[in-house]
CSV table of C-alpha atoms and ligand atoms in Angstrom, one decimal:
chain,number,residue,atom,x,y,z
A,1,MET,CA,-0.1,0.1,-0.1
A,2,SER,CA,1.3,3.5,-0.8
A,3,THR,CA,0.8,6.2,1.7
A,4,VAL,CA,-0.9,9.1,1.4
A,5,ARG,CA,2.2,11.3,1.3
A,6,ALA,CA,2.2,10.4,-2.6
A,7,GLY,CA,0.3,13.7,-3.2
A,8,SER,CA,-3.1,15.3,-2.8
A,9,LEU,CA,-5.1,12.9,-5.7
A,10,GLY,CA,-3.6,9.9,-3.5
A,11,ALA,CA,-4.7,11.5,-0.4
A,12,LEU,CA,-8.6,12.2,-1.7
A,13,ARG,CA,-8.4,8.6,-3.0
A,14,GLU,CA,-7.4,7.3,0.3
A,15,ARG,CA,-9.9,9.2,2.4
A,16,ASN,CA,-12.7,8.3,-0.2
A,17,ARG,CA,-12.1,4.9,0.2
A,18,LEU,CA,-12.0,4.8,3.9
A,19,ARG,CA,-15.6,6.8,3.4
A,20,VAL,CA,-16.8,3.7,1.3
A,21,ILE,CA,-15.7,1.3,4.2
A,22,ASP,CA,-17.1,3.1,6.7
A,23,ALA,CA,-20.5,3.0,4.8
A,24,LEU,CA,-20.2,-0.6,4.5
A,25,ARG,CA,-19.5,-1.2,8.2
A,26,GLU,CA,-22.3,0.7,9.1
A,27,ARG,CA,-25.0,-0.8,6.8
A,28,GLY,CA,-23.5,-3.7,6.3
A,29,ALA,CA,-24.2,-5.5,2.6
A,30,ILE,CA,-25.5,-2.3,0.1
A,31,SER,CA,-25.7,-1.5,-2.9
A,32,ARG,CA,-23.2,0.9,-5.0
A,33,ALA,CA,-26.1,3.3,-5.1
A,34,ASP,CA,-26.5,3.2,-1.7
A,35,ILE,CA,-22.9,3.8,-1.1
A,36,ALA,CA,-23.2,6.8,-2.9
A,37,ARG,CA,-26.0,8.0,-1.4
A,38,GLN,CA,-24.4,7.4,1.9
A,39,THR,CA,-21.0,8.6,1.1
A,40,GLY,CA,-22.2,11.5,-1.0
A,41,LEU,CA,-19.7,10.4,-3.8
A,42,SER,CA,-20.6,10.2,-7.1
A,43,ARG,CA,-21.4,7.0,-8.6
A,44,SER,CA,-18.9,6.8,-10.9
A,45,THR,CA,-16.1,6.9,-7.9
A,46,VAL,CA,-18.2,4.7,-6.0
A,47,SER,CA,-17.7,2.1,-9.0
A,48,SER,CA,-14.1,2.8,-9.3
A,49,LEU,CA,-13.7,2.7,-5.7
A,50,VAL,CA,-15.4,-0.7,-5.4
A,51,ALA,CA,-13.5,-1.9,-7.8
A,52,ASP,CA,-10.2,-1.1,-6.1
A,53,LEU,CA,-11.4,-2.5,-3.0
A,54,GLN,CA,-12.5,-6.0,-5.0
A,55,ALA,CA,-9.1,-6.0,-6.5
A,56,ALA,CA,-7.3,-6.0,-2.9
A,57,GLY,CA,-9.9,-8.5,-1.9
A,58,LEU,CA,-11.2,-6.0,1.2
A,59,VAL,CA,-14.6,-6.5,0.0
A,60,VAL,CA,-17.1,-9.3,-1.6
A,61,GLU,CA,-19.9,-9.1,-4.3
A,62,ARG,CA,-23.7,-10.5,-2.8
A,63,GLU,CA,-26.8,-11.2,-4.5
A,64,GLY,CA,-29.0,-8.9,-3.1
A,65,ALA,CA,-32.7,-10.7,-1.7
A,66,ALA,CA,-35.5,-10.2,-4.3
A,67,GLY,CA,-37.5,-7.8,-3.0
A,68,PRO,CA,-41.2,-6.6,-3.8
A,69,ARG,CA,-40.9,-6.1,-7.4
A,70,GLY,CA,-42.3,-3.2,-9.0
A,71,PRO,CA,-44.8,-3.4,-12.0
A,72,GLU,CA,-41.8,-3.7,-14.1
A,73,GLY,CA,-40.2,-6.4,-12.2
A,74,GLY,CA,-36.4,-6.2,-12.5
A,75,ARG,CA,-33.4,-7.9,-11.1
A,76,PRO,CA,-32.4,-7.8,-7.3
A,77,PRO,CA,-29.5,-5.2,-6.7
A,78,VAL,CA,-26.1,-6.7,-6.5
A,79,LEU,CA,-24.7,-5.6,-2.8
A,80,ILE,CA,-21.6,-4.9,-1.9
A,81,ALA,CA,-20.5,-6.1,2.0
A,82,LEU,CA,-16.8,-5.8,3.8
A,83,ASP,CA,-14.8,-9.1,3.6
A,84,GLN,CA,-14.4,-8.3,7.5
A,85,SER,CA,-11.4,-10.5,7.9
A,86,ALA,CA,-9.5,-9.3,4.7
A,87,GLY,CA,-8.3,-5.7,6.0
A,88,ALA,CA,-6.6,-4.7,9.2
A,89,LEU,CA,-6.1,-1.8,11.2
A,90,VAL,CA,-3.0,-0.8,13.4
A,91,GLY,CA,-4.1,1.3,16.3
A,92,ILE,CA,-1.2,2.7,18.6
A,93,ASP,CA,-1.2,4.2,22.2
A,94,PHE,CA,1.6,5.9,23.7
A,95,GLY,CA,1.7,7.0,27.3
A,96,HIS,CA,4.4,9.1,29.1
A,97,ARG,CA,5.7,5.5,30.0
A,98,HIS,CA,4.5,3.1,27.5
A,99,ALA,CA,3.3,2.0,24.0
A,100,ARG,CA,0.5,-0.5,23.6
A,101,VAL,CA,0.0,-1.5,19.9
A,102,ALA,CA,-2.8,-3.5,18.5
A,103,VAL,CA,-3.7,-5.1,15.3
A,104,SER,CA,-7.9,-5.8,14.4
A,105,ASP,CA,-9.6,-6.8,11.5
A,106,LEU,CA,-11.9,-4.2,9.8
A,107,SER,CA,-14.9,-5.3,12.4
A,108,PHE,CA,-12.5,-3.8,15.0
A,109,THR,CA,-12.0,-7.6,16.2
A,110,VAL,CA,-8.4,-7.3,18.0
A,111,LEU,CA,-6.1,-10.0,16.4
A,112,ALA,CA,-2.9,-9.1,18.3
A,113,GLU,CA,-1.9,-6.5,20.9
A,114,ARG,CA,1.2,-6.1,23.1
A,115,VAL,CA,2.4,-3.3,25.3
A,116,ALA,CA,6.1,-2.2,26.4
A,117,GLU,CA,7.3,-0.2,28.4
A,118,ILE,CA,9.7,2.8,27.5
A,119,ASP,CA,10.1,6.4,28.4
A,120,VAL,CA,8.2,8.1,25.7
A,121,ASP,CA,9.0,11.8,27.1
A,122,THR,CA,12.9,11.6,26.9
A,123,ALA,CA,13.0,8.7,24.3
A,124,GLY,CA,10.6,9.7,20.8
A,125,HIS,CA,12.4,8.3,18.1
A,126,ASP,CA,13.2,5.1,19.8
A,127,ALA,CA,9.6,5.2,21.0
A,128,LEU,CA,8.4,5.4,17.7
A,129,ASP,CA,10.8,2.6,16.3
A,130,LEU,CA,9.8,0.3,18.8
A,131,ALA,CA,6.4,0.7,18.0
A,132,ALA,CA,6.0,0.1,14.5
A,133,GLY,CA,8.8,-2.8,15.3
A,134,VAL,CA,6.1,-4.2,17.8
A,135,ALA,CA,3.2,-3.5,14.9
A,136,ALA,CA,5.0,-5.5,12.7
A,137,GLN,CA,5.3,-8.1,14.8
A,138,LEU,CA,1.9,-8.3,15.8
A,139,LEU,CA,0.9,-8.3,11.8
A,140,GLU,CA,2.9,-11.4,11.4
A,141,GLU,CA,1.8,-12.9,14.5
A,142,ALA,CA,-1.6,-12.5,13.4
A,143,GLY,CA,-1.1,-13.8,9.9
A,144,VAL,CA,-1.8,-10.1,8.4
A,145,GLU,CA,-0.2,-9.6,5.1
A,146,PRO,CA,1.2,-5.7,5.2
A,147,GLY,CA,-0.6,-5.1,2.1
A,148,ARG,CA,-4.1,-5.8,3.7
A,149,VAL,CA,-3.4,-3.0,6.4
A,150,LEU,CA,-5.5,0.2,5.8
A,151,ALA,CA,-4.2,2.7,8.5
A,152,ALA,CA,-3.0,3.4,11.2
A,153,GLY,CA,-4.2,5.5,14.3
A,154,MET,CA,-2.3,7.2,17.0
A,155,GLY,CA,-2.3,8.6,20.1
A,156,LEU,CA,0.2,10.8,21.8
A,157,PRO,CA,0.6,12.2,25.3
A,158,GLY,CA,0.4,16.0,24.5
A,159,PRO,CA,-1.5,18.6,22.8
A,160,ILE,CA,-1.1,18.3,19.6
A,161,ASP,CA,-1.5,21.2,16.7
A,162,ARG,CA,-4.3,20.7,14.8
A,163,GLU,CA,-3.2,22.6,12.1
A,164,THR,CA,0.3,21.6,11.7
A,165,GLY,CA,-0.1,18.2,13.4
A,166,LEU,CA,3.2,18.8,15.2
A,167,VAL,CA,3.6,18.3,19.2
A,168,HIS,CA,3.4,21.7,20.2
A,169,SER,CA,5.0,21.5,23.9
A,170,ARG,CA,8.6,21.0,24.5
A,171,ALA,CA,7.4,21.1,28.4
A,172,ILE,CA,4.8,18.4,28.2
A,173,LEU,CA,6.4,15.7,25.6
A,174,PRO,CA,10.1,17.0,25.2
A,175,SER,CA,11.2,14.3,23.0
A,176,LEU,CA,8.4,14.6,20.0
A,177,ASP,CA,8.7,18.8,20.5
A,178,GLY,CA,8.2,20.0,17.0
A,179,ILE,CA,8.3,16.8,15.4
A,180,ASP,CA,6.4,15.6,12.4
A,181,THR,CA,5.1,12.3,14.2
A,182,VAL,CA,2.6,11.6,11.2
A,183,ALA,CA,5.4,11.7,8.6
A,184,GLU,CA,7.8,9.8,11.2
A,185,MET,CA,5.4,6.8,11.6
A,186,GLU,CA,4.0,6.6,7.8
A,187,GLN,CA,7.5,6.1,7.1
A,188,ARG,CA,8.0,3.5,9.4
A,189,LEU,CA,4.9,1.5,8.8
A,190,GLY,CA,4.3,2.6,5.2
A,191,LEU,CA,0.5,3.5,5.9
A,192,PRO,CA,-1.5,6.4,6.2
A,193,VAL,CA,-1.7,7.5,10.1
A,194,HIS,CA,-4.3,9.5,11.8
A,195,LEU,CA,-3.0,11.4,14.8
A,196,ASP,CA,-5.0,12.4,17.9
A,197,ASN,CA,-3.5,13.0,21.6
A,198,ASP,CA,-4.2,10.4,24.3
A,199,ALA,CA,-7.2,11.4,25.9
A,200,ASN,CA,-8.9,12.1,22.6
A,201,VAL,CA,-8.0,8.8,21.4
A,202,GLY,CA,-9.7,7.4,24.8
A,203,ALA,CA,-12.4,9.5,24.7
A,204,LEU,CA,-13.3,8.2,21.3
A,205,GLY,CA,-12.6,4.2,22.4
A,206,GLU,CA,-15.0,4.4,25.3
A,207,SER,CA,-17.4,6.2,23.1
A,208,THR,CA,-17.3,4.1,20.3
A,209,PHE,CA,-16.9,0.4,22.2
A,210,GLY,CA,-17.4,1.5,26.0
A,211,ALA,CA,-19.5,3.1,28.7
A,212,GLY,CA,-19.9,6.2,26.6
A,213,ALA,CA,-21.5,4.5,23.6
A,214,GLY,CA,-24.4,6.3,22.3
A,215,VAL,CA,-24.2,9.1,24.4
A,216,GLY,CA,-24.5,12.7,23.0
A,217,VAL,CA,-22.0,14.7,25.6
A,218,MET,CA,-19.6,13.1,27.0
A,219,ALA,CA,-16.3,14.0,28.8
A,220,TYR,CA,-13.4,11.4,29.2
A,221,LEU,CA,-11.3,11.7,31.6
A,222,ARG,CA,-7.5,10.2,31.6
A,223,LEU,CA,-5.9,10.0,35.0
A,224,SER,CA,-2.2,8.7,34.3
A,225,ALA,CA,0.7,10.3,34.3
A,226,GLY,CA,-0.4,13.0,32.3
A,227,ILE,CA,-4.2,14.3,33.2
A,228,GLY,CA,-6.3,15.0,30.1
A,229,ALA,CA,-9.9,15.3,29.0
A,230,GLY,CA,-11.5,14.1,25.8
A,231,LEU,CA,-14.5,15.7,24.9
A,232,VAL,CA,-17.4,14.2,22.6
A,233,ILE,CA,-20.0,16.5,21.5
A,234,GLY,CA,-23.4,15.5,19.8
A,235,GLY,CA,-21.2,12.3,19.4
A,236,ARG,CA,-18.5,13.9,17.9
A,237,PRO,CA,-15.0,14.3,19.1
A,238,PHE,CA,-14.5,18.1,20.0
A,239,ARG,CA,-11.0,19.0,19.6
A,240,GLY,CA,-11.1,22.9,19.8
A,241,ALA,CA,-10.0,25.4,17.5
A,242,ARG,CA,-6.2,24.4,17.4
A,243,GLY,CA,-6.7,20.8,19.2
A,244,VAL,CA,-5.8,21.8,22.7
A,245,ALA,CA,-9.7,21.6,24.1
A,246,GLY,CA,-9.8,19.4,27.3
A,247,GLU,CA,-6.1,20.2,28.6
A,248,ILE,CA,-8.2,19.9,32.4
A,249,GLY,CA,-4.6,18.5,33.6
A,250,HIS,CA,-3.4,21.8,33.9
A,251,VAL,CA,-6.1,23.9,35.2
A,252,LEU,CA,-5.3,25.8,38.2
A,253,VAL,CA,-5.7,24.2,42.0
A,254,ASP,CA,-3.6,26.1,43.7
A,255,PRO,CA,-1.5,29.1,43.1
A,256,GLN,CA,1.4,28.8,45.5
A,257,GLY,CA,1.7,24.8,44.3
A,258,PRO,CA,4.6,23.0,43.3
A,259,ILE,CA,5.9,24.0,39.7
A,260,CYS,CA,4.1,21.5,36.6
A,261,ARG,CA,6.2,20.4,33.7
A,262,CYS,CA,4.0,22.8,31.5
A,263,GLY,CA,5.5,25.5,33.5
A,264,ASN,CA,2.4,27.2,35.9
A,265,ARG,CA,2.1,26.2,39.0
A,266,GLY,CA,-0.1,24.2,41.2
A,267,CYS,CA,-1.8,22.4,38.0
A,268,LEU,CA,-4.3,19.5,38.8
A,269,GLU,CA,-1.4,17.3,37.4
A,270,THR,CA,0.7,18.4,40.2
A,271,PHE,CA,-1.9,17.1,42.7
A,272,ALA,CA,-3.8,14.3,41.0
A,273,SER,CA,-1.2,12.4,38.9
A,274,PRO,CA,-0.6,8.8,40.1
A,275,PRO,CA,3.0,10.0,40.2
A,276,ALA,CA,2.4,12.9,42.1
A,277,LEU,CA,0.3,10.2,44.6
A,278,CYS,CA,3.3,8.0,45.0
A,279,GLU,CA,5.3,11.1,45.6
A,280,LEU,CA,3.1,12.3,48.5
A,281,LEU,CA,3.9,8.6,50.1
A,282,ARG,CA,7.6,8.8,50.0
A,283,ARG,CA,7.7,9.6,53.4
A,284,SER,CA,5.4,7.0,55.2
A,285,HIS,CA,5.7,4.2,52.4
A,286,GLY,CA,8.8,4.5,50.6
A,287,PRO,CA,9.4,4.4,47.0
A,288,ILE,CA,6.1,3.0,45.6
A,289,THR,CA,4.9,2.2,41.9
A,290,VAL,CA,1.7,3.1,41.0
A,291,PRO,CA,0.1,-0.7,40.9
A,292,GLN,CA,1.3,-1.2,44.3
A,293,LEU,CA,-0.4,1.7,45.5
A,294,LEU,CA,-3.8,0.8,44.3
A,295,ALA,CA,-3.1,-2.9,45.6
A,296,LEU,CA,-2.9,-1.4,49.3
A,297,ALA,CA,-5.5,0.8,48.9
A,298,LEU,CA,-8.0,-1.7,47.9
A,299,ASP,CA,-6.5,-4.1,50.6
A,300,GLY,CA,-7.1,-1.0,53.1
A,301,ASP,CA,-4.4,0.7,53.6
A,302,ALA,CA,-5.3,4.3,55.5
A,303,GLY,CA,-2.6,6.2,53.5
A,304,CYS,CA,-2.8,5.1,50.0
A,305,ARG,CA,-6.7,5.4,50.5
A,306,ARG,CA,-6.2,9.2,51.6
A,307,VAL,CA,-4.2,10.3,48.5
A,308,ILE,CA,-6.6,8.6,46.1
A,309,HIS,CA,-9.6,10.2,48.1
A,310,ASP,CA,-7.7,13.4,48.2
A,311,ALA,CA,-7.1,13.2,44.4
A,312,GLY,CA,-10.8,12.7,43.6
A,313,ARG,CA,-11.8,15.4,45.7
A,314,VAL,CA,-9.1,17.9,43.7
A,315,VAL,CA,-10.5,16.1,40.3
A,316,GLY,CA,-14.0,16.7,41.1
A,317,ARG,CA,-13.7,20.4,41.8
A,318,ALA,CA,-12.3,20.6,38.2
A,319,VAL,CA,-15.0,18.3,36.8
A,320,ALA,CA,-17.3,20.6,38.7
A,321,ASP,CA,-16.6,23.7,36.1
A,322,LEU,CA,-16.3,21.0,33.1
A,323,CYS,CA,-19.9,20.2,34.0
A,324,ASN,CA,-20.6,24.1,34.6
A,325,PHE,CA,-19.1,24.6,30.8
A,326,ILE,CA,-20.1,21.8,28.4
A,327,ASN,CA,-22.9,20.2,30.7
A,328,PRO,CA,-22.1,16.3,29.8
A,329,ASP,CA,-24.9,13.5,30.0
A,330,LEU,CA,-21.6,11.3,31.4
A,331,VAL,CA,-18.2,11.9,32.3
A,332,VAL,CA,-16.3,8.6,31.9
A,333,VAL,CA,-13.2,8.1,34.4
A,334,GLY,CA,-10.6,6.4,32.6
A,335,GLY,CA,-6.3,6.0,33.0
A,336,GLU,CA,-4.4,4.2,35.3
A,337,LEU,CA,-6.1,5.7,38.9
A,338,SER,CA,-9.6,4.6,37.3
A,339,ALA,CA,-9.0,1.2,38.8
A,340,ALA,CA,-9.4,2.6,42.1
A,341,GLY,CA,-13.3,2.3,41.5
A,342,ASP,CA,-15.7,4.1,44.3
A,343,LEU,CA,-12.5,4.9,46.5
A,344,LEU,CA,-11.8,7.6,43.6
A,345,LEU,CA,-15.3,8.1,41.8
A,346,ASP,CA,-17.4,8.9,45.3
A,347,PRO,CA,-15.3,11.9,46.0
A,348,ILE,CA,-15.5,13.0,42.1
A,349,ARG,CA,-19.2,12.8,42.3
A,350,ASP,CA,-19.7,14.7,45.9
A,351,ALA,CA,-17.3,17.5,44.8
A,352,VAL,CA,-19.2,17.5,41.5
A,353,ALA,CA,-22.5,17.6,43.5
A,354,ARG,CA,-21.1,20.4,45.8
A,355,PHE,CA,-19.5,23.0,43.0
A,356,ALA,CA,-21.3,22.5,40.1
A,357,ILE,CA,-24.9,24.2,39.6
A,358,PRO,CA,-27.3,21.7,40.4
A,359,ALA,CA,-29.0,21.7,36.8
A,360,ALA,CA,-25.5,20.3,35.3
A,361,SER,CA,-24.8,18.0,38.4
A,362,GLU,CA,-28.1,16.5,38.8
A,363,ASP,CA,-28.4,14.3,35.9
A,364,VAL,CA,-24.8,13.7,35.0
A,365,ARG,CA,-23.3,10.3,35.5
A,366,ILE,CA,-19.9,9.7,36.7
A,367,THR,CA,-18.4,6.3,36.0
A,368,ALA,CA,-15.3,4.5,35.3
A,369,GLY,CA,-14.5,3.1,32.1
A,370,VAL,CA,-15.0,-0.2,31.1
A,371,LEU,CA,-12.2,-0.7,28.6
A,372,GLY,CA,-9.9,0.1,31.2
A,373,GLU,CA,-6.2,1.1,30.2
A,374,ARG,CA,-6.9,-0.4,26.5
A,375,ALA,CA,-9.5,2.6,25.8
A,376,GLU,CA,-7.1,4.7,23.9
A,377,VAL,CA,-5.4,1.8,21.8
A,378,LEU,CA,-9.1,1.0,20.8
A,379,GLY,CA,-10.0,4.1,20.3
A,380,ALA,CA,-6.8,4.6,17.8
A,381,LEU,CA,-8.2,1.7,16.2
A,382,ALA,CA,-11.3,3.7,15.7
A,383,LEU,CA,-9.5,6.8,14.8
A,384,ALA,CA,-7.8,4.3,11.6
A,385,GLY,CA,-10.8,2.9,10.6
A,386,HIS,CA,-13.2,5.7,10.9
A,387,GLU,CA,-13.4,8.5,8.2
A,388,ALA,CA,-15.8,11.8,8.9
A,389,ASP,CA,-17.0,14.5,7.0
A,390,ASP,CA,-17.4,17.0,9.8
A,391,PRO,CA,-14.2,19.3,10.0
A,392,LEU,CA,-14.7,19.1,14.0
A,393,THR,CA,-13.6,15.3,13.4
A,394,VAL,CA,-11.0,15.5,10.5
A,395,PRO,CA,-8.4,13.2,11.9
A,396,VAL,CA,-5.4,16.0,12.5
A,397,SER,CA,-3.0,13.8,10.1
A,398,HIS,CA,-5.5,15.3,6.9
A,399,MET,CA,-5.6,18.8,8.2
A,400,SER,CA,-1.7,18.5,8.4
A,401,HIS,CA,-1.8,17.0,4.9
A,402,GLN,CA,-4.1,20.1,3.7
A,403,TRP,CA,-1.4,22.2,5.7
A,404,ARG,CA,1.4,21.0,4.0
A,405,ARG,CA,-0.2,21.0,0.6
A,406,SER,CA,-1.3,24.7,0.8
A,407,ARG,CA,2.7,25.9,1.1
B,501,ZN,ZN1,0.8,22.2,34.3
């Protein structure tokens, strides 16, 4: 498969191809005419794209059921359906300290998945190499020929400029600051790559496959080494003007608080991220890892329960403001810390009830994600597999291609 970097025509065709696949995934077996209606593409474009997909073995033709015949009768239409097993997608989730990679078929059934520890903050290019290597291994293990892979989706733990597709914070993701990670990854994988930040792909994961399925207004909160929120409004991801919406980890909690890696002081992340909680326990418990902290808390350790409870209160205070701003139906709490369950969720709920206006807090549901630490990688698969028309949801990589073309 060639990459979309070959030029604007190639990029457009690639995008239209994904739109046809999206229509088939959504509607099952449908006629070429229905594909044209669903995608808004011309019939001749659809015929040509379907021919490509047939040649690649990704779709099959089926005889349509004979429906009620009109006065003139007529043959049942030929229906086109995805051969779900024929195509594949790659999802990559980078945290600050790990890379998780998954390979799925076109119905998002995961065929292989692996997580590798790596310090992404300092080892940017090595982390990209590692993830690409793991993807190649997984494709081989799953028996997927590389030519059958349509696209990759990728989540990165830092703010991504919607116009340029570049990470734009030296402070938050120093090793990849200013790097064109889409180009780097496309070169390594030989695939079109769609990029978003980690909280947004987590939101996409939970809203596509998890706790937020069918919810109109949802906020997904990722409580990991970085804290961020992914917003889904009207069932679609909302990224803001430059792609920085949802940076809740850097709202102010205490102007005299610790210096944050973003350069401000007393951000939420300095009080409620799992590494900050481990640091709080250093004096009483010695060096402690996040899994140890969670296990001790669930086992009744008072100090560990206390830091999680206090983190919940401070997160809840910020979520209360978020509820006043966007009035969500649902807040899904994900990331590493969400494994604490109600120990974390109850103080979040209490703070929202206390600090949000009643009209915003009364009906909002606050729940843990159902996908756990896999929300982001599954969202990355969804990002790879879906194509949308709404400019708010156009994957960042396409925005960046448009940007490149205009120069
Ligand atoms: Zn900060």
